[in-house]
PDB file of C-alpha atoms in Angstrom:
ATOM      1  CA  MET A1156      80.398  57.445 114.455  1.00  0.00           C
ATOM      2  CA  SER A1157      79.099  56.832 110.928  1.00  0.00           C
ATOM      3  CA  GLN A1158      78.370  59.593 108.414  1.00  0.00           C
ATOM      4  CA  GLN A1159      74.936  59.558 106.737  1.00  0.00           C
ATOM      5  CA  TYR A1160      74.331  60.358 103.053  1.00  0.00           C
ATOM      6  CA  ASP A1161      71.570  59.998 100.490  1.00  0.00           C
ATOM      7  CA  VAL A1162      74.000  58.745  97.831  1.00  0.00           C
ATOM      8  CA  ALA A1163      77.516  57.310  98.020  1.00  0.00           C
ATOM      9  CA  VAL A1164      79.390  57.191  94.715  1.00  0.00           C
ATOM     10  CA  ILE A1165      82.468  54.963  94.638  1.00  0.00           C
ATOM     11  CA  GLY A1166      84.903  55.964  91.905  1.00  0.00           C
ATOM     12  CA  ALA A1167      85.904  59.555  91.087  1.00  0.00           C
ATOM     13  CA  GLY A1168      86.338  59.153  87.355  1.00  0.00           C
ATOM     14  CA  ALA A1169      84.250  60.692  84.571  1.00  0.00           C
ATOM     15  CA  ALA A1170      81.094  58.682  85.323  1.00  0.00           C
ATOM     16  CA  GLY A1171      81.433  58.960  89.091  1.00  0.00           C
ATOM     17  CA  MET A1172      81.970  62.717  89.106  1.00  0.00           C
ATOM     18  CA  MET A1173      79.141  63.332  86.641  1.00  0.00           C
ATOM     19  CA  CYS A1174      76.791  61.168  88.697  1.00  0.00           C
ATOM     20  CA  ALA A1175      77.774  62.835  91.964  1.00  0.00           C
ATOM     21  CA  ALA A1176      77.442  66.322  90.480  1.00  0.00           C
ATOM     22  CA  VAL A1177      73.961  65.716  89.067  1.00  0.00           C
ATOM     23  CA  ALA A1178      72.708  64.012  92.233  1.00  0.00           C
ATOM     24  CA  GLY A1179      74.095  66.809  94.398  1.00  0.00           C
ATOM     25  CA  GLN A1180      72.576  69.514  92.222  1.00  0.00           C
ATOM     26  CA  ARG A1181      69.218  67.745  92.513  1.00  0.00           C
ATOM     27  CA  GLY A1182      69.269  68.140  96.262  1.00  0.00           C
ATOM     28  CA  GLN A1183      70.811  64.838  97.337  1.00  0.00           C
ATOM     29  CA  LYS A1184      73.465  64.683 100.048  1.00  0.00           C
ATOM     30  CA  VAL A1185      76.336  62.977  98.219  1.00  0.00           C
ATOM     31  CA  VAL A1186      79.726  61.569  99.149  1.00  0.00           C
ATOM     32  CA  LEU A1187      82.268  60.697  96.438  1.00  0.00           C
ATOM     33  CA  ILE A1188      84.848  58.060  97.408  1.00  0.00           C
ATOM     34  CA  ASP A1189      88.021  57.036  95.584  1.00  0.00           C
ATOM     35  CA  HIS A1190      91.125  55.083  96.600  1.00  0.00           C
ATOM     36  CA  ALA A1191      93.446  57.184  94.437  1.00  0.00           C
ATOM     37  CA  LEU A1192      95.218  60.377  95.357  1.00  0.00           C
ATOM     38  CA  LYS A1193      94.442  62.007  91.981  1.00  0.00           C
ATOM     39  CA  LEU A1194      91.057  62.504  90.341  1.00  0.00           C
ATOM     40  CA  ALA A1195      90.059  60.932  87.032  1.00  0.00           C
ATOM     41  CA  GLU A1196      93.365  59.478  85.878  1.00  0.00           C
ATOM     42  CA  LYS A1197      91.754  57.933  82.786  1.00  0.00           C
ATOM     43  CA  ILE A1198      90.489  61.359  81.674  1.00  0.00           C
ATOM     44  CA  ARG A1199      93.984  62.741  82.231  1.00  0.00           C
ATOM     45  CA  ILE A1200      95.628  60.285  79.806  1.00  0.00           C
ATOM     46  CA  SER A1201      92.830  60.165  77.214  1.00  0.00           C
ATOM     47  CA  GLY A1202      93.274  61.688  73.793  1.00  0.00           C
ATOM     48  CA  GLY A1203      97.006  62.036  74.246  1.00  0.00           C
ATOM     49  CA  GLY A1204      96.430  64.282  77.254  1.00  0.00           C
ATOM     50  CA  ARG A1205      93.783  66.442  75.560  1.00  0.00           C
ATOM     51  CA  CYS A1206      90.743  64.254  76.286  1.00  0.00           C
ATOM     52  CA  ASN A1207      88.628  63.154  73.330  1.00  0.00           C
ATOM     53  CA  PHE A1208      85.480  63.901  75.303  1.00  0.00           C
ATOM     54  CA  THR A1209      82.713  63.223  72.751  1.00  0.00           C
ATOM     55  CA  ASN A1210      81.861  62.725  69.092  1.00  0.00           C
ATOM     56  CA  ILE A1211      79.334  64.995  67.397  1.00  0.00           C
ATOM     57  CA  HIS A1212      78.083  62.071  65.288  1.00  0.00           C
ATOM     58  CA  THR A1213      77.291  59.858  68.295  1.00  0.00           C
ATOM     59  CA  SER A1214      74.077  57.881  67.779  1.00  0.00           C
ATOM     60  CA  PRO A1215      72.576  54.537  68.881  1.00  0.00           C
ATOM     61  CA  GLN A1216      73.789  53.035  65.590  1.00  0.00           C
ATOM     62  CA  ASN A1217      77.381  53.379  66.862  1.00  0.00           C
ATOM     63  CA  PHE A1218      76.822  50.962  69.747  1.00  0.00           C
ATOM     64  CA  LEU A1219      76.720  47.168  69.986  1.00  0.00           C
ATOM     65  CA  SER A1220      74.701  45.990  72.979  1.00  0.00           C
ATOM     66  CA  GLU A1221      72.673  43.084  74.273  1.00  0.00           C
ATOM     67  CA  ASN A1222      69.961  45.671  74.938  1.00  0.00           C
ATOM     68  CA  PRO A1223      69.957  48.085  71.958  1.00  0.00           C
ATOM     69  CA  HIS A1224      67.317  50.261  73.612  1.00  0.00           C
ATOM     70  CA  PHE A1225      69.606  51.219  76.504  1.00  0.00           C
ATOM     71  CA  CYS A1226      71.814  53.550  74.463  1.00  0.00           C
ATOM     72  CA  LYS A1227      68.738  55.045  72.770  1.00  0.00           C
ATOM     73  CA  SER A1228      67.375  56.027  76.160  1.00  0.00           C
ATOM     74  CA  ALA A1229      70.727  57.254  77.497  1.00  0.00           C
ATOM     75  CA  LEU A1230      71.596  59.340  74.438  1.00  0.00           C
ATOM     76  CA  SER A1231      68.140  60.910  74.253  1.00  0.00           C
ATOM     77  CA  ARG A1232      68.406  62.023  77.899  1.00  0.00           C
ATOM     78  CA  TYR A1233      71.895  63.505  77.563  1.00  0.00           C
ATOM     79  CA  THR A1234      73.251  64.342  74.122  1.00  0.00           C
ATOM     80  CA  PRO A1235      76.719  65.414  72.937  1.00  0.00           C
ATOM     81  CA  GLN A1236      75.281  68.925  72.580  1.00  0.00           C
ATOM     82  CA  ASP A1237      74.296  68.923  76.255  1.00  0.00           C
ATOM     83  CA  PHE A1238      77.931  68.286  77.151  1.00  0.00           C
ATOM     84  CA  LEU A1239      79.121  70.975  74.729  1.00  0.00           C
ATOM     85  CA  ASP A1240      76.751  73.424  76.423  1.00  0.00           C
ATOM     86  CA  LEU A1241      78.433  72.546  79.722  1.00  0.00           C
ATOM     87  CA  LEU A1242      81.863  73.228  78.220  1.00  0.00           C
ATOM     88  CA  LYS A1243      80.605  76.573  76.922  1.00  0.00           C
ATOM     89  CA  ARG A1244      79.604  77.597  80.446  1.00  0.00           C
ATOM     90  CA  TYR A1245      83.166  76.922  81.588  1.00  0.00           C
ATOM     91  CA  ARG A1246      84.693  78.549  78.494  1.00  0.00           C
ATOM     92  CA  ILE A1247      86.626  75.423  77.568  1.00  0.00           C
ATOM     93  CA  ALA A1248      87.977  75.657  74.021  1.00  0.00           C
ATOM     94  CA  TYR A1249      87.917  72.546  71.831  1.00  0.00           C
ATOM     95  CA  HIS A1250      88.335  71.449  68.241  1.00  0.00           C
ATOM     96  CA  GLU A1251      87.202  68.683  65.899  1.00  0.00           C
ATOM     97  CA  LYS A1252      90.118  66.468  64.973  1.00  0.00           C
ATOM     98  CA  HIS A1253      88.763  63.681  62.786  1.00  0.00           C
ATOM     99  CA  ARG A1254      85.307  62.353  61.922  1.00  0.00           C
ATOM    100  CA  GLY A1255      83.513  64.252  64.649  1.00  0.00           C
ATOM    101  CA  GLN A1256      86.037  63.541  67.423  1.00  0.00           C
ATOM    102  CA  LEU A1257      86.247  66.522  69.786  1.00  0.00           C
ATOM    103  CA  PHE A1258      89.384  67.326  71.816  1.00  0.00           C
ATOM    104  CA  CYS A1259      90.279  70.068  74.288  1.00  0.00           C
ATOM    105  CA  ASP A1260      92.494  72.778  72.805  1.00  0.00           C
ATOM    106  CA  ARG A1261      94.541  72.993  75.989  1.00  0.00           C
ATOM    107  CA  SER A1262      94.479  69.945  78.260  1.00  0.00           C
ATOM    108  CA  ALA A1263      92.372  67.128  79.679  1.00  0.00           C
ATOM    109  CA  GLU A1264      92.802  68.911  83.012  1.00  0.00           C
ATOM    110  CA  ASP A1265      90.129  71.370  81.814  1.00  0.00           C
ATOM    111  CA  ILE A1266      87.537  68.572  81.801  1.00  0.00           C
ATOM    112  CA  ILE A1267      88.648  67.309  85.214  1.00  0.00           C
ATOM    113  CA  ASP A1268      88.486  70.808  86.703  1.00  0.00           C
ATOM    114  CA  MET A1269      85.030  71.330  85.198  1.00  0.00           C
ATOM    115  CA  LEU A1270      83.624  68.101  86.637  1.00  0.00           C
ATOM    116  CA  LYS A1271      85.156  68.854  90.024  1.00  0.00           C
ATOM    117  CA  ALA A1272      83.579  72.325  89.963  1.00  0.00           C
ATOM    118  CA  GLU A1273      80.200  70.770  89.102  1.00  0.00           C
ATOM    119  CA  CYS A1274      80.560  68.437  92.097  1.00  0.00           C
ATOM    120  CA  ASP A1275      81.408  71.383  94.335  1.00  0.00           C
ATOM    121  CA  LEU A1276      78.308  73.211  93.058  1.00  0.00           C
ATOM    122  CA  GLY A1277      76.279  70.197  94.182  1.00  0.00           C
ATOM    123  CA  GLY A1278      77.842  70.260  97.643  1.00  0.00           C
ATOM    124  CA  VAL A1279      79.487  66.869  97.136  1.00  0.00           C
ATOM    125  CA  THR A1280      81.667  65.620 100.006  1.00  0.00           C
ATOM    126  CA  TRP A1281      85.049  64.273  98.875  1.00  0.00           C
ATOM    127  CA  ARG A1282      86.713  61.238 100.434  1.00  0.00           C
ATOM    128  CA  MET A1283      90.122  60.795  98.754  1.00  0.00           C
ATOM    129  CA  PRO A1284      92.280  58.820  99.094  1.00  0.00           C
ATOM    130  CA  CYS A1285      89.877  56.482 100.840  1.00  0.00           C
ATOM    131  CA  LYS A1286      89.827  52.700 100.477  1.00  0.00           C
ATOM    132  CA  VAL A1287      86.582  50.750 100.769  1.00  0.00           C
ATOM    133  CA  ALA A1288      87.018  47.579 102.807  1.00  0.00           C
ATOM    134  CA  ALA A1289      83.446  46.260 102.652  1.00  0.00           C
ATOM    135  CA  ILE A1290      79.875  47.130 101.673  1.00  0.00           C
ATOM    136  CA  GLY A1291      76.874  45.576 103.389  1.00  0.00           C
ATOM    137  CA  LYS A1292      73.123  46.057 103.625  1.00  0.00           C
ATOM    138  CA  LEU A1293      71.716  47.370 106.890  1.00  0.00           C
ATOM    139  CA  GLY A1294      67.938  47.553 106.714  1.00  0.00           C
ATOM    140  CA  ASP A1295      67.026  49.796 103.782  1.00  0.00           C
ATOM    141  CA  ALA A1296      70.453  51.441 103.728  1.00  0.00           C
ATOM    142  CA  PHE A1297      74.029  50.461 102.895  1.00  0.00           C
ATOM    143  CA  ARG A1298      76.959  50.430 105.279  1.00  0.00           C
ATOM    144  CA  ILE A1299      80.335  51.200 103.711  1.00  0.00           C
ATOM    145  CA  GLU A1300      83.418  50.398 105.759  1.00  0.00           C
ATOM    146  CA  THR A1301      86.445  52.477 104.759  1.00  0.00           C
ATOM    147  CA  ASP A1302      89.878  53.234 106.133  1.00  0.00           C
ATOM    148  CA  ALA A1303      88.500  56.689 107.040  1.00  0.00           C
ATOM    149  CA  GLY A1304      85.520  55.387 108.993  1.00  0.00           C
ATOM    150  CA  GLU A1305      82.014  54.083 108.381  1.00  0.00           C
ATOM    151  CA  ILE A1306      79.659  55.667 105.847  1.00  0.00           C
ATOM    152  CA  MET A1307      75.904  55.037 105.657  1.00  0.00           C
ATOM    153  CA  ALA A1308      74.007  55.729 102.433  1.00  0.00           C
ATOM    154  CA  ASN A1309      70.499  55.148 101.132  1.00  0.00           C
ATOM    155  CA  LYS A1310      71.892  54.433  97.666  1.00  0.00           C
ATOM    156  CA  VAL A1311      75.313  53.310  96.425  1.00  0.00           C
ATOM    157  CA  VAL A1312      76.648  53.884  92.917  1.00  0.00           C
ATOM    158  CA  ILE A1313      79.624  51.771  91.843  1.00  0.00           C
ATOM    159  CA  ALA A1314      81.564  53.782  89.251  1.00  0.00           C
ATOM    160  CA  SER A1315      85.014  52.306  89.813  1.00  0.00           C
ATOM    161  CA  GLY A1316      85.546  51.215  86.215  1.00  0.00           C
ATOM    162  CA  GLY A1317      86.782  47.952  84.760  1.00  0.00           C
ATOM    163  CA  LEU A1318      90.072  46.100  84.513  1.00  0.00           C
ATOM    164  CA  SER A1319      91.531  47.844  81.482  1.00  0.00           C
ATOM    165  CA  ILE A1320      94.480  49.855  82.865  1.00  0.00           C
ATOM    166  CA  PRO A1321      95.794  48.480  86.191  1.00  0.00           C
ATOM    167  CA  LYS A1322      98.763  50.869  86.214  1.00  0.00           C
ATOM    168  CA  ILE A1323      96.417  53.820  86.815  1.00  0.00           C
ATOM    169  CA  GLY A1324      94.494  52.047  89.561  1.00  0.00           C
ATOM    170  CA  ALA A1325      91.976  49.787  87.802  1.00  0.00           C
ATOM    171  CA  THR A1326      90.885  46.803  89.927  1.00  0.00           C
ATOM    172  CA  ASP A1327      88.172  44.143  90.012  1.00  0.00           C
ATOM    173  CA  PHE A1328      86.346  46.008  92.814  1.00  0.00           C
ATOM    174  CA  ALA A1329      83.129  46.561  90.823  1.00  0.00           C
ATOM    175  CA  TYR A1330      82.955  42.900  89.788  1.00  0.00           C
ATOM    176  CA  ARG A1331      83.422  41.709  93.366  1.00  0.00           C
ATOM    177  CA  ILE A1332      80.652  43.966  94.653  1.00  0.00           C
ATOM    178  CA  ALA A1333      78.320  42.925  91.830  1.00  0.00           C
ATOM    179  CA  ARG A1334      78.879  39.251  92.642  1.00  0.00           C
ATOM    180  CA  GLN A1335      78.383  39.937  96.354  1.00  0.00           C
ATOM    181  CA  PHE A1336      74.920  41.363  95.691  1.00  0.00           C
ATOM    182  CA  GLY A1337      73.950  38.656  93.199  1.00  0.00           C
ATOM    183  CA  LEU A1338      73.957  40.822  90.079  1.00  0.00           C
ATOM    184  CA  LYS A1339      74.243  39.107  86.711  1.00  0.00           C
ATOM    185  CA  LEU A1340      77.697  39.461  85.157  1.00  0.00           C
ATOM    186  CA  ILE A1341      78.959  38.778  81.665  1.00  0.00           C
ATOM    187  CA  GLU A1342      82.479  37.404  81.981  1.00  0.00           C
ATOM    188  CA  PRO A1343      84.849  40.240  81.009  1.00  0.00           C
ATOM    189  CA  ARG A1344      87.177  39.729  78.078  1.00  0.00           C
ATOM    190  CA  PRO A1345      89.956  41.935  76.672  1.00  0.00           C
ATOM    191  CA  ALA A1346      88.778  44.559  74.166  1.00  0.00           C
ATOM    192  CA  LEU A1347      90.474  47.365  72.237  1.00  0.00           C
ATOM    193  CA  VAL A1348      93.549  45.200  71.845  1.00  0.00           C
ATOM    194  CA  PRO A1349      96.252  45.340  69.136  1.00  0.00           C
ATOM    195  CA  LEU A1350      97.244  42.457  66.886  1.00  0.00           C
ATOM    196  CA  THR A1351     100.684  40.899  67.297  1.00  0.00           C
ATOM    197  CA  PHE A1352     102.851  39.360  64.580  1.00  0.00           C
ATOM    198  CA  GLU A1353     104.611  36.025  64.707  1.00  0.00           C
ATOM    199  CA  ALA A1354     108.390  36.319  64.975  1.00  0.00           C
ATOM    200  CA  ALA A1355     109.153  35.815  61.261  1.00  0.00           C
ATOM    201  CA  LEU A1356     106.617  38.414  60.079  1.00  0.00           C
ATOM    202  CA  LEU A1357     107.633  40.826  62.829  1.00  0.00           C
ATOM    203  CA  LYS A1358     111.247  40.665  61.635  1.00  0.00           C
ATOM    204  CA  ARG A1359     110.211  41.460  58.047  1.00  0.00           C
ATOM    205  CA  LEU A1360     107.998  44.416  59.001  1.00  0.00           C
ATOM    206  CA  ASN A1361     109.937  45.801  61.957  1.00  0.00           C
ATOM    207  CA  ALA A1362     111.251  48.712  59.875  1.00  0.00           C
ATOM    208  CA  LEU A1363     107.672  50.001  59.496  1.00  0.00           C
ATOM    209  CA  SER A1364     107.213  50.499  63.248  1.00  0.00           C
ATOM    210  CA  GLY A1365     105.647  53.922  63.854  1.00  0.00           C
ATOM    211  CA  VAL A1366     104.186  54.244  60.346  1.00  0.00           C
ATOM    212  CA  ALA A1367     100.428  54.919  60.098  1.00  0.00           C
ATOM    213  CA  VAL A1368      98.415  54.402  56.915  1.00  0.00           C
ATOM    214  CA  PRO A1369      94.719  54.731  56.014  1.00  0.00           C
ATOM    215  CA  ALA A1370      93.226  51.250  55.798  1.00  0.00           C
ATOM    216  CA  ARG A1371      90.021  49.281  55.465  1.00  0.00           C
ATOM    217  CA  VAL A1372      90.134  46.401  57.945  1.00  0.00           C
ATOM    218  CA  ALA A1373      87.474  43.694  57.779  1.00  0.00           C
ATOM    219  CA  CYS A1374      86.441  40.627  59.743  1.00  0.00           C
ATOM    220  CA  GLY A1375      83.509  38.787  58.248  1.00  0.00           C
ATOM    221  CA  ARG A1376      80.830  41.344  57.365  1.00  0.00           C
ATOM    222  CA  THR A1377      82.215  44.014  59.685  1.00  0.00           C
ATOM    223  CA  ALA A1378      84.709  46.554  58.354  1.00  0.00           C
ATOM    224  CA  PHE A1379      86.212  49.835  59.517  1.00  0.00           C
ATOM    225  CA  GLU A1380      88.002  52.506  57.504  1.00  0.00           C
ATOM    226  CA  GLU A1381      90.448  54.288  59.782  1.00  0.00           C
ATOM    227  CA  ALA A1382      94.165  54.662  60.391  1.00  0.00           C
ATOM    228  CA  MET A1383      96.249  51.519  60.897  1.00  0.00           C
ATOM    229  CA  LEU A1384      99.510  51.782  62.830  1.00  0.00           C
ATOM    230  CA  PHE A1385     102.526  49.495  62.568  1.00  0.00           C
ATOM    231  CA  THR A1386     104.047  48.966  66.029  1.00  0.00           C
ATOM    232  CA  HIS A1387     107.137  47.221  67.386  1.00  0.00           C
ATOM    233  CA  ARG A1388     104.954  44.147  68.043  1.00  0.00           C
ATOM    234  CA  GLY A1389     102.360  44.176  65.265  1.00  0.00           C
ATOM    235  CA  LEU A1390      99.361  46.317  64.302  1.00  0.00           C
ATOM    236  CA  SER A1391      97.332  48.897  66.202  1.00  0.00           C
ATOM    237  CA  GLY A1392      95.517  52.162  65.508  1.00  0.00           C
ATOM    238  CA  PRO A1393      91.771  52.945  65.341  1.00  0.00           C
ATOM    239  CA  ALA A1394      90.969  50.482  62.547  1.00  0.00           C
ATOM    240  CA  ILE A1395      92.619  47.555  64.346  1.00  0.00           C
ATOM    241  CA  LEU A1396      91.275  48.431  67.789  1.00  0.00           C
ATOM    242  CA  GLN A1397      87.700  48.633  66.488  1.00  0.00           C
ATOM    243  CA  ILE A1398      87.779  45.350  64.604  1.00  0.00           C
TER     244      ILE A1398
END
């Protein structure tokens, strides 16, 4: 026998939990589905385990997008201060580390626990670990086939993330579902990647591995002033990853 919901959210990461919590607190009957045993693994490893959860200087000018108005709308509806107000309610201590970057004083687990509590306040039903085998349209609703049974929902939110970190469970699930329903996709390409040296240069600079220096890194008209890190393979750090 299938279970009926207003909203099914697939992916219990930061976006999925926030979406489920808000929908639930607005009176929707919500189920949150994830194939992993643990919640929000990407939050857990972010910021060196302390979760760099926002930046107080966030603005539309910080984003590159095909539709520049999207981030204007999103950031006007929910600002960094709105999230800080949420942290205040849960008495989560944080600090500014560098250029407006905010980190938890204790652990990224504080953010995960907060989002889980917000979902519980919204009466969200948890389905974890639960693997989705197929999603199909049935009239005006969606039928979700899982290894824990069939779920029916009026709306489905895919919040399963991209392909960036397979070792913590990232898959191409979202891309497959988008293609199935005929949604336009921009072919994904690697981003936030380090630069690697050729063998001869790597041998010369290998002794610098682990050293970080302030740097201005430019490509064409775009430049970033941040830390640059020498690694055992080449260059990384904020300046390199942004360029």
